[in-house]
Amino acid sequence: MQKPLLNWVDNTYVATTEWDLKLVSDTTKFIPVTSPATGEIVSYAPLSKREDVDLAVASCKKAFEAWRSRTVKDRIQIMIRLHQLIVKNADHIADLIVLEHGKNRTEALAEIAKGNETLEFALSLPQLMQGHILDVSRGVACRDSLNPLGIVCSIVPFNFPFMVPFWTLPIAITTGNCLVLKPSEKVPMTMTYVMTLMKEAGLPDGVVNLVHGGPETARMLCEHADVNAVTFVGTSAVAELLMKQCRGLNKRVLALGGAKNHLVAYPDCNIDMTAQDVVSSFTGCSGQRCMAASVLLCIGEQPTLIESIVAKATSLTAGQSTGQVGPVIDEASLKRISSYISQAEENGEKILLDGRKWMNKGGSGFWIGPTIILHNNRSDPALHDEIFGPVLSILACDSKEQAIEIENANPYGNAACIYTRDGGVAEWFTKRFGAGMIGVNIGVPVPREPFSFGGINKSSFADSDITGVDALNFFTYKKKVTTKWAPPEEISWLT
Ligand code: NAD
């Protein structure tokens, strides 16, 4: 029997609740972690109780004063070592991601590199964290400085076991905060291992603690009186819920939600490049990306483009090597994805490529192949709901105005993309898309550091984006100091 994972507090593994191997079948205490490729149980994630959360928060509280008192230049020395340890151990981190998430190895290594890029941004904070100073009157000066909030927590989703925790962790702690991380109970192994690298890098006890658990543990963290700010990434319903809960408690909150990303193919687009890009976007990480393509709006009939997309997607194979499409996260996800395809079929939509063929192929694991639906019926649920699997809906539009009307009507607003060779057309769409991250001939338009990441509407219940300079502002408050040292005759409040 697999051992359950343990929480990480004060730079060591701990179990406070009675975590006995005999109890792993008790679903009130543990959740099995399954390998999506085989369906086998590979570990157990404990469902932390209040005393576990209290212990982690208390550890942060104990560490905070000494950590914030260090200079930022001092803090980044540890972050430099952490960056190097992540590079050195990338293969092992990727093994864990492939095992518990299911994505292919190249995708796993790419998410590690992207997570480490946020850490690289954090290394530049000594240059960015400087305050301002100005003589505001004769003899009177004002200065401001950026200060850590205290204890912050990050609640993260399953789809990027390493990258999403690293969207917040490096910037949160380099600015002087202490952080409690709650990984997704579906992929808890990756970050549990990364904690050991933080210790090896020299991070003092209590600066980062990790508690395992599900929704209940997440809510306990958000409610905890000593937690000053919360970041959340996950589904829109939970993002909205936690945002309201945290605002009601007067905590800073940054909550990112789901997505339904629309790509538009203008008649002049480069067929081969567009087809390749669209296929990579909707099949990459098996469609389990908040930046994945969901809907392709073709302006006019575009049979050659559609044929090329279907041909490229048909040639993909199931597996976890470079270029292959991995499984989806679990049984529930598999059922949800296939039910959207079945429903579309029942509604009379044309299934140009049917990924249900991959189901039960090897007899185990959660496999479903790339699926392409050509829609006639604009009300089909597959066109509107976030499916979070390798499914592309295609719809023909009469005009660019109609394409924009459809894109703007969707309640999400994470990403959108226009494929065209015409700069004027690209500008027209860029100005009108109702999304926070826009691509021109790029189907996964992730802004790279130092640009911040984030959507609008139901894709973000936050007042700022999550990485880059926005994260620096989120994790700090401004202290304004007004000073008067000059003798009275040199002072004037007016000049
Ligand atoms: P999820 O909402 O089910 O879970 C996310 C986290 O919240 C997990 O740690 C989970 O334990 C916790 N949680 C779940 N229900 C909760 C509740 N009722 N109260 C408190 N905490 C709760 O999301 P998921 O299935 O793990 O991730 C997929 C979703 O994340 C998709 O919708 C995807 O679009 C979204 N996502 C968005 C972004 C973005 O940047 N906007 C990035 C990655 C993923």
XYZ file of C-alpha atoms and ligand atoms in Angstrom:
539
model
C 0.000 0.000 0.000
C 1.233 3.501 -0.882
C 2.163 5.789 1.981
C 0.077 8.946 2.430
C 1.824 12.253 1.852
C 2.564 14.492 4.809
C 2.232 18.217 5.316
C 5.413 20.321 5.310
C 5.817 22.665 8.266
C 9.016 24.227 9.656
C 11.050 22.621 6.876
C 10.058 19.085 7.744
C 7.284 16.595 7.051
C 4.655 16.518 9.790
C 1.395 14.781 10.573
C -0.740 16.237 13.308
C -4.074 14.612 12.636
C -3.971 10.905 13.261
C -2.587 9.762 9.901
C -2.272 6.054 10.131
C -1.684 3.846 7.119
C -4.633 1.740 8.221
C -6.862 4.741 7.711
C -6.108 5.451 4.074
C -9.414 4.007 2.974
C -11.169 6.583 5.179
C -12.242 9.259 2.696
C -12.841 11.752 5.487
C -9.087 11.768 6.087
C -7.438 10.852 2.771
C -8.027 11.149 -0.950
C -6.327 8.633 -3.242
C -4.027 10.164 -5.846
C -4.373 8.235 -9.089
C -2.091 8.058 -12.085
C -4.301 9.287 -14.959
C -2.349 7.079 -17.393
C -3.142 3.817 -15.588
C -5.857 4.612 -13.050
C -3.635 3.131 -10.322
C -3.417 4.700 -6.884
C 0.062 6.175 -6.507
C -0.338 8.030 -3.212
C -2.838 9.483 -0.771
C -3.435 13.155 -0.034
C -4.440 13.816 3.545
C -7.413 16.117 4.101
C -5.957 18.509 6.630
C -8.100 19.581 9.551
C -8.176 22.879 11.410
C -5.315 21.913 13.723
C -3.098 21.197 10.689
C -3.946 24.577 9.180
C -3.358 26.290 12.539
C 0.056 24.658 12.818
C 1.129 25.822 9.353
C -0.122 29.370 9.892
C 1.522 29.561 13.326
C 4.803 28.462 11.770
C 4.549 31.294 9.204
C 3.726 33.739 11.982
C 6.809 32.710 13.914
C 9.031 33.100 10.846
C 7.597 36.370 9.512
C 9.393 39.003 11.627
C 12.891 37.666 10.919
C 12.115 37.049 7.223
C 10.681 40.506 6.553
C 13.602 42.106 8.391
C 16.104 40.743 5.916
C 16.920 42.909 2.923
C 15.419 41.894 -0.381
C 18.967 41.464 -1.697
C 19.562 38.936 1.050
C 16.304 37.081 0.374
C 17.122 36.680 -3.302
C 20.363 34.841 -2.501
C 18.166 31.920 -1.416
C 15.980 32.306 -4.488
C 19.052 32.124 -6.757
C 19.972 28.796 -5.141
C 16.371 27.582 -5.469
C 16.381 28.418 -9.184
C 19.545 26.366 -9.644
C 18.135 23.419 -7.660
C 14.985 23.410 -9.774
C 17.046 23.302 -12.963
C 19.240 20.541 -11.502
C 16.263 18.448 -10.390
C 13.932 19.229 -13.312
C 13.921 15.595 -14.457
C 12.667 14.339 -11.118
C 10.053 17.101 -10.864
C 8.924 16.198 -14.403
C 8.657 12.499 -13.403
C 6.227 13.467 -10.646
C 4.179 15.732 -12.923
C 3.919 13.023 -15.600
C 2.923 10.463 -12.969
C 0.247 12.403 -11.111
C -1.021 14.771 -13.804
C -0.570 12.655 -16.938
C 0.765 15.323 -19.325
C 3.654 14.375 -21.581
C 7.259 14.819 -20.496
C 8.004 17.784 -22.760
C 4.933 19.588 -21.439
C 6.034 18.828 -17.876
C 9.537 20.239 -18.500
C 8.007 23.302 -20.184
C 5.837 24.066 -17.152
C 8.887 23.782 -14.897
C 10.780 26.261 -17.096
C 7.799 28.644 -17.130
C 7.437 28.432 -13.340
C 11.130 29.134 -12.940
C 10.673 32.198 -15.172
C 8.453 33.750 -12.485
C 11.243 33.016 -10.041
C 13.624 34.837 -12.416
C 11.273 37.828 -12.264
C 11.429 37.655 -8.460
C 15.237 37.902 -8.719
C 14.787 41.360 -10.260
C 12.760 42.666 -7.307
C 15.647 44.630 -5.748
C 15.465 46.784 -8.894
C 11.661 47.064 -8.783
C 10.904 47.361 -5.072
C 12.409 50.780 -4.563
C 10.071 53.397 -3.163
C 9.873 57.076 -4.073
C 10.996 60.202 -2.233
C 10.071 63.805 -2.924
C 10.352 67.171 -1.130
C 6.668 68.025 -1.029
C 7.148 71.401 0.715
C 10.102 73.386 1.969
C 11.567 71.249 4.791
C 8.988 68.482 4.384
C 9.600 65.230 2.469
C 7.395 62.262 1.632
C 8.693 58.820 0.844
C 6.980 55.500 0.278
C 8.122 51.925 0.517
C 6.686 48.514 -0.414
C 6.106 46.241 2.572
C 5.053 42.600 2.886
C 1.468 41.874 3.926
C 2.356 39.125 6.409
C 0.938 35.638 5.937
C -0.503 34.825 2.528
C -1.907 31.601 1.127
C -2.109 30.122 -2.355
C -4.798 27.628 -3.350
C -3.986 26.095 -6.714
C -5.603 23.851 -9.364
C -4.584 20.458 -10.718
C -3.622 21.400 -14.262
C -0.135 22.824 -13.610
C 1.214 21.097 -10.474
C 4.429 23.176 -10.528
C 3.845 26.269 -12.657
C 0.736 27.686 -10.976
C 2.188 27.453 -7.423
C 5.220 29.246 -8.876
C 3.038 32.039 -10.273
C 2.785 33.339 -6.707
C 5.288 31.661 -4.387
C 8.572 33.288 -5.567
C 7.172 36.840 -5.643
C 5.213 36.403 -2.398
C 8.227 35.333 -0.376
C 10.860 37.500 -2.059
C 8.774 40.538 -1.101
C 9.035 39.322 2.515
C 5.778 37.439 3.095
C 5.432 33.943 4.527
C 3.210 31.592 2.544
C 1.006 28.567 3.099
C 0.461 26.562 -0.065
C -2.419 24.158 -0.586
C -1.779 22.085 -3.689
C -4.634 20.417 -5.530
C -5.547 17.130 -3.851
C -5.384 15.597 -7.363
C -1.676 16.443 -7.848
C -0.147 16.848 -4.386
C 3.160 15.038 -4.965
C 5.076 17.569 -7.090
C 5.086 20.489 -4.669
C 5.563 18.178 -1.678
C 8.902 17.260 -3.243
C 9.754 20.859 -4.231
C 9.509 21.824 -0.529
C 12.673 19.776 0.087
C 14.485 21.865 -2.534
C 13.459 25.042 -0.714
C 15.001 23.695 2.453
C 18.164 22.744 0.545
C 18.287 26.277 -0.904
C 18.422 27.619 2.664
C 14.896 28.945 3.099
C 14.405 29.462 6.851
C 11.863 27.327 8.720
C 8.286 28.527 8.350
C 8.693 30.860 5.360
C 6.807 28.390 3.149
C 4.569 25.692 4.602
C 2.384 23.244 2.721
C -0.915 21.747 3.810
C -2.706 19.091 1.838
C -6.463 18.991 1.524
C -9.536 19.769 -0.505
C -12.254 22.441 -0.399
C -12.677 22.300 3.374
C -8.975 22.884 4.029
C -8.963 25.710 1.470
C -11.849 27.444 3.220
C -10.155 27.091 6.628
C -7.075 28.793 5.226
C -9.090 31.656 3.726
C -11.005 32.181 6.975
C -7.954 32.014 9.232
C -7.646 35.257 11.164
C -3.856 35.379 10.708
C -3.949 34.982 6.906
C -3.826 38.454 5.331
C -4.180 37.652 1.647
C -5.374 34.784 -0.521
C -4.570 33.802 -4.076
C -6.726 31.245 -5.817
C -6.627 29.685 -9.283
C -9.334 27.230 -10.349
C -12.908 27.050 -11.584
C -14.958 30.254 -11.821
C -17.621 29.166 -9.328
C -15.037 28.592 -6.591
C -13.080 31.728 -7.536
C -16.218 33.826 -7.105
C -17.104 32.122 -3.830
C -13.658 32.607 -2.283
C -13.403 36.182 -3.575
C -16.674 37.073 -1.795
C -15.634 35.234 1.349
C -12.245 36.970 1.518
C -13.622 40.430 0.705
C -16.200 39.944 3.480
C -13.288 39.326 5.831
C -11.397 42.355 4.498
C -8.573 40.229 3.097
C -6.757 40.939 -0.125
C -7.767 38.365 -2.714
C -6.693 37.495 -6.226
C -8.950 34.759 -7.654
C -8.606 33.513 -11.226
C -11.323 31.346 -12.777
C -12.059 29.219 -15.828
C -12.092 29.997 -19.538
C -13.693 29.437 -22.919
C -11.198 30.783 -25.412
C -12.251 31.763 -28.926
C -9.898 31.781 -31.904
C -10.890 33.466 -35.158
C -9.610 32.351 -38.582
C -9.797 35.176 -41.124
C -10.028 34.017 -44.759
C -6.474 35.232 -45.521
C -4.815 33.240 -42.720
C -1.807 31.030 -43.423
C -3.553 27.638 -43.575
C -0.689 25.431 -42.488
C 0.496 27.652 -39.655
C -3.040 28.273 -38.406
C -3.970 24.590 -38.493
C -0.799 23.578 -36.604
C -1.291 26.307 -34.027
C -4.985 25.550 -33.437
C -4.255 21.829 -32.994
C -1.410 22.516 -30.539
C -3.650 24.892 -28.626
C -6.637 22.577 -28.165
C -4.727 19.296 -27.674
C -1.716 20.515 -25.615
C -1.870 19.160 -22.036
C -4.982 17.294 -23.308
C -6.874 20.571 -23.442
C -6.506 21.039 -19.686
C -5.150 24.584 -19.903
C -7.013 27.775 -19.112
C -5.379 29.150 -22.290
C -6.456 26.260 -24.539
C -8.489 26.882 -27.690
C -12.140 25.908 -27.225
C -13.968 27.493 -30.147
C -12.692 28.237 -33.653
C -14.768 30.831 -35.482
C -14.138 30.655 -39.228
C -15.063 33.764 -41.184
C -16.827 32.271 -44.198
C -16.591 28.622 -45.217
C -13.001 27.420 -44.822
C -12.983 23.743 -45.883
C -9.226 23.585 -46.585
C -8.353 24.932 -43.136
C -10.801 22.568 -41.424
C -9.473 19.589 -43.400
C -5.932 20.481 -42.417
C -6.888 20.808 -38.713
C -8.657 17.441 -38.783
C -5.718 15.769 -40.551
C -3.165 17.111 -38.064
C -5.306 16.188 -35.036
C -6.009 12.716 -36.468
C -2.284 11.997 -36.698
C -1.773 12.508 -32.948
C -1.259 9.436 -30.805
C -2.000 8.619 -27.178
C 0.970 8.598 -24.808
C 3.305 10.609 -22.620
C 6.236 11.157 -24.987
C 6.971 14.360 -26.876
C 4.144 15.288 -29.242
C 1.718 12.735 -27.840
C -1.563 13.471 -26.096
C -1.723 12.357 -22.480
C -4.764 11.262 -20.476
C -7.155 13.606 -18.684
C -7.025 13.929 -14.942
C -9.680 11.506 -13.693
C -12.752 9.406 -14.350
C -15.135 12.295 -13.633
C -13.357 14.488 -16.166
C -13.424 11.710 -18.777
C -17.177 11.262 -18.311
C -17.825 15.008 -18.468
C -15.838 15.436 -21.700
C -17.421 12.440 -23.434
C -20.904 13.519 -22.404
C -20.427 16.884 -24.176
C -19.433 15.010 -27.346
C -22.418 12.646 -27.073
C -24.794 15.529 -26.456
C -23.470 17.408 -29.494
C -23.929 14.278 -31.579
C -27.517 13.914 -30.347
C -28.109 17.583 -31.217
C -27.161 16.797 -34.809
C -23.718 18.450 -34.758
C -21.092 16.921 -37.050
C -18.327 15.067 -35.196
C -15.367 15.474 -37.553
C -12.993 13.635 -35.231
C -14.217 11.511 -32.345
C -11.842 11.169 -29.385
C -14.137 8.701 -27.656
C -12.336 6.051 -29.742
C -9.457 6.278 -27.275
C -11.619 5.473 -24.278
C -10.972 2.069 -22.728
C -8.423 1.346 -25.465
C -5.750 0.068 -23.139
C -8.305 -0.980 -20.534
C -7.077 1.453 -17.884
C -6.465 5.149 -17.305
C -8.446 8.172 -18.413
C -7.808 8.517 -22.128
C -9.812 10.527 -24.608
C -8.463 11.685 -27.951
C -8.661 14.984 -29.832
C -12.248 15.716 -30.837
C -13.506 18.217 -33.406
C -17.157 19.233 -33.568
C -18.543 21.221 -36.482
C -21.535 23.137 -35.144
C -24.709 24.190 -36.802
C -26.644 24.825 -33.665
C -25.404 27.890 -31.814
C -26.985 26.773 -28.549
C -25.127 23.459 -28.228
C -23.579 23.303 -24.711
C -20.157 22.294 -26.097
C -19.956 25.765 -27.663
C -20.539 27.523 -24.357
C -19.329 25.538 -21.349
C -15.745 25.070 -20.259
C -15.109 21.405 -21.201
C -11.437 21.278 -20.121
C -10.461 18.458 -22.459
C -9.076 18.075 -26.004
C -12.259 19.229 -27.728
C -12.500 21.924 -30.412
C -15.822 23.403 -31.517
C -15.865 24.965 -34.987
C -18.508 27.430 -36.116
C -18.716 29.352 -39.378
C -19.533 33.087 -39.186
C -20.758 35.411 -41.914
C -18.601 38.349 -40.950
C -15.993 39.623 -38.531
C -18.755 41.528 -36.718
C -20.632 38.277 -36.106
C -17.444 36.581 -34.843
C -16.873 39.393 -32.364
C -20.499 39.303 -31.255
C -20.156 35.576 -30.458
C -16.807 35.974 -28.712
C -17.993 38.954 -26.672
C -21.164 37.144 -25.594
C -19.222 34.380 -23.833
C -19.111 35.022 -20.088
C -15.404 34.201 -19.709
C -12.541 36.407 -20.856
C -9.194 34.701 -20.534
C -7.712 34.467 -24.043
C -8.622 35.067 -27.681
C -6.687 34.940 -30.926
C -6.981 36.189 -34.517
C -5.279 34.358 -37.391
C -4.660 36.688 -40.313
C -1.886 38.092 -42.512
C -3.444 41.565 -42.430
C -2.248 43.951 -39.720
C -5.387 46.074 -39.993
C -7.623 43.060 -39.425
C -5.463 41.995 -36.480
C -5.815 45.462 -34.934
C -9.585 45.429 -35.480
C -9.928 42.177 -33.523
C -7.341 43.040 -30.881
C -9.343 46.157 -29.995
C -12.682 44.318 -29.805
C -11.952 40.925 -28.217
C -13.441 40.650 -24.730
C -10.475 38.879 -23.141
C -7.441 39.766 -21.046
C -4.828 37.953 -23.157
C -4.890 38.297 -26.930
C -2.905 36.438 -29.565
C -2.180 37.425 -33.138
C -1.417 34.140 -34.911
C -0.684 32.641 -31.447
C -3.256 30.224 -30.038
C -1.861 30.133 -26.498
C -1.055 33.827 -25.944
C 0.538 33.543 -22.498
C 2.250 36.834 -21.655
C 5.803 36.001 -20.580
C 7.487 37.706 -17.626
C 7.678 40.598 -16.849
C 4.135 40.919 -18.257
C 1.378 39.915 -15.870
C -1.036 37.049 -16.509
C -4.805 37.320 -16.140
C -8.179 37.517 -17.811
C -11.396 39.458 -17.295
C -15.100 38.742 -16.660
C -15.699 35.225 -15.251
C -12.038 34.324 -15.829
C -10.862 36.648 -13.077
C -12.397 37.767 -9.810
C -9.455 39.963 -8.989
C -8.418 43.571 -9.127
C -5.055 42.701 -10.599
C -3.238 40.066 -12.626
C -1.225 37.308 -11.023
C 2.441 37.446 -12.103
C 4.884 40.243 -12.939
C 4.555 43.744 -11.504
C 0.880 43.167 -10.610
C 1.968 40.392 -8.238
C 4.570 42.684 -6.681
C 1.801 45.192 -5.940
C -0.606 42.499 -4.735
C 1.836 41.048 -2.211
C 2.898 44.401 -0.742
C 1.332 47.453 0.795
C 2.652 50.990 0.463
C 3.832 52.750 3.578
C 3.923 56.551 3.181
C 6.221 58.467 5.517
C 6.178 62.261 5.773
C 9.207 63.806 7.536
C 10.209 67.196 8.838
C 13.755 67.608 10.167
C 14.540 71.191 9.167
C 14.576 74.069 11.690
C 11.271 76.071 11.821
C 12.485 78.993 9.680
C 13.184 76.610 6.745
C 9.741 75.001 6.822
C 6.781 75.919 4.679
C 3.744 73.672 4.078
C 2.874 75.698 0.999
C 6.051 76.027 -1.047
P -11.067 23.586 -8.773
O -11.789 24.870 -8.643
O -11.860 22.330 -8.692
O -9.932 23.449 -7.636
C -8.932 24.433 -7.475
C -8.473 24.443 -6.022
O -9.557 24.856 -5.195
C -8.051 23.079 -5.493
O -6.935 23.264 -4.662
C -9.265 22.597 -4.717
O -8.913 21.776 -3.625
C -9.885 23.884 -4.212
N -11.355 23.857 -4.139
C -12.211 23.153 -4.910
N -13.495 23.420 -4.565
C -13.438 24.326 -3.549
C -14.421 24.986 -2.755
N -15.723 24.763 -2.932
N -14.000 25.836 -1.784
C -12.681 26.074 -1.604
N -11.703 25.467 -2.324
C -12.070 24.618 -3.292
O -10.244 23.653 -10.154
P -9.426 22.481 -10.866
O -10.382 21.521 -11.465
O -8.359 21.976 -9.970
O -8.675 23.300 -12.022
C -9.215 23.519 -13.295
C -9.811 24.904 -13.406
O -8.822 25.894 -13.148
C -10.332 25.226 -14.811
O -11.549 25.892 -14.702
C -9.273 26.139 -15.370
O -9.720 27.000 -16.408
C -8.865 26.891 -14.157
N -7.561 27.517 -14.299
C -7.542 28.860 -14.490
C -6.334 29.510 -14.676
C -6.308 30.994 -14.901
O -5.238 31.553 -14.937
N -7.443 31.672 -15.055
C -5.138 28.780 -14.651
C -5.199 27.404 -14.431
C -6.423 26.784 -14.265
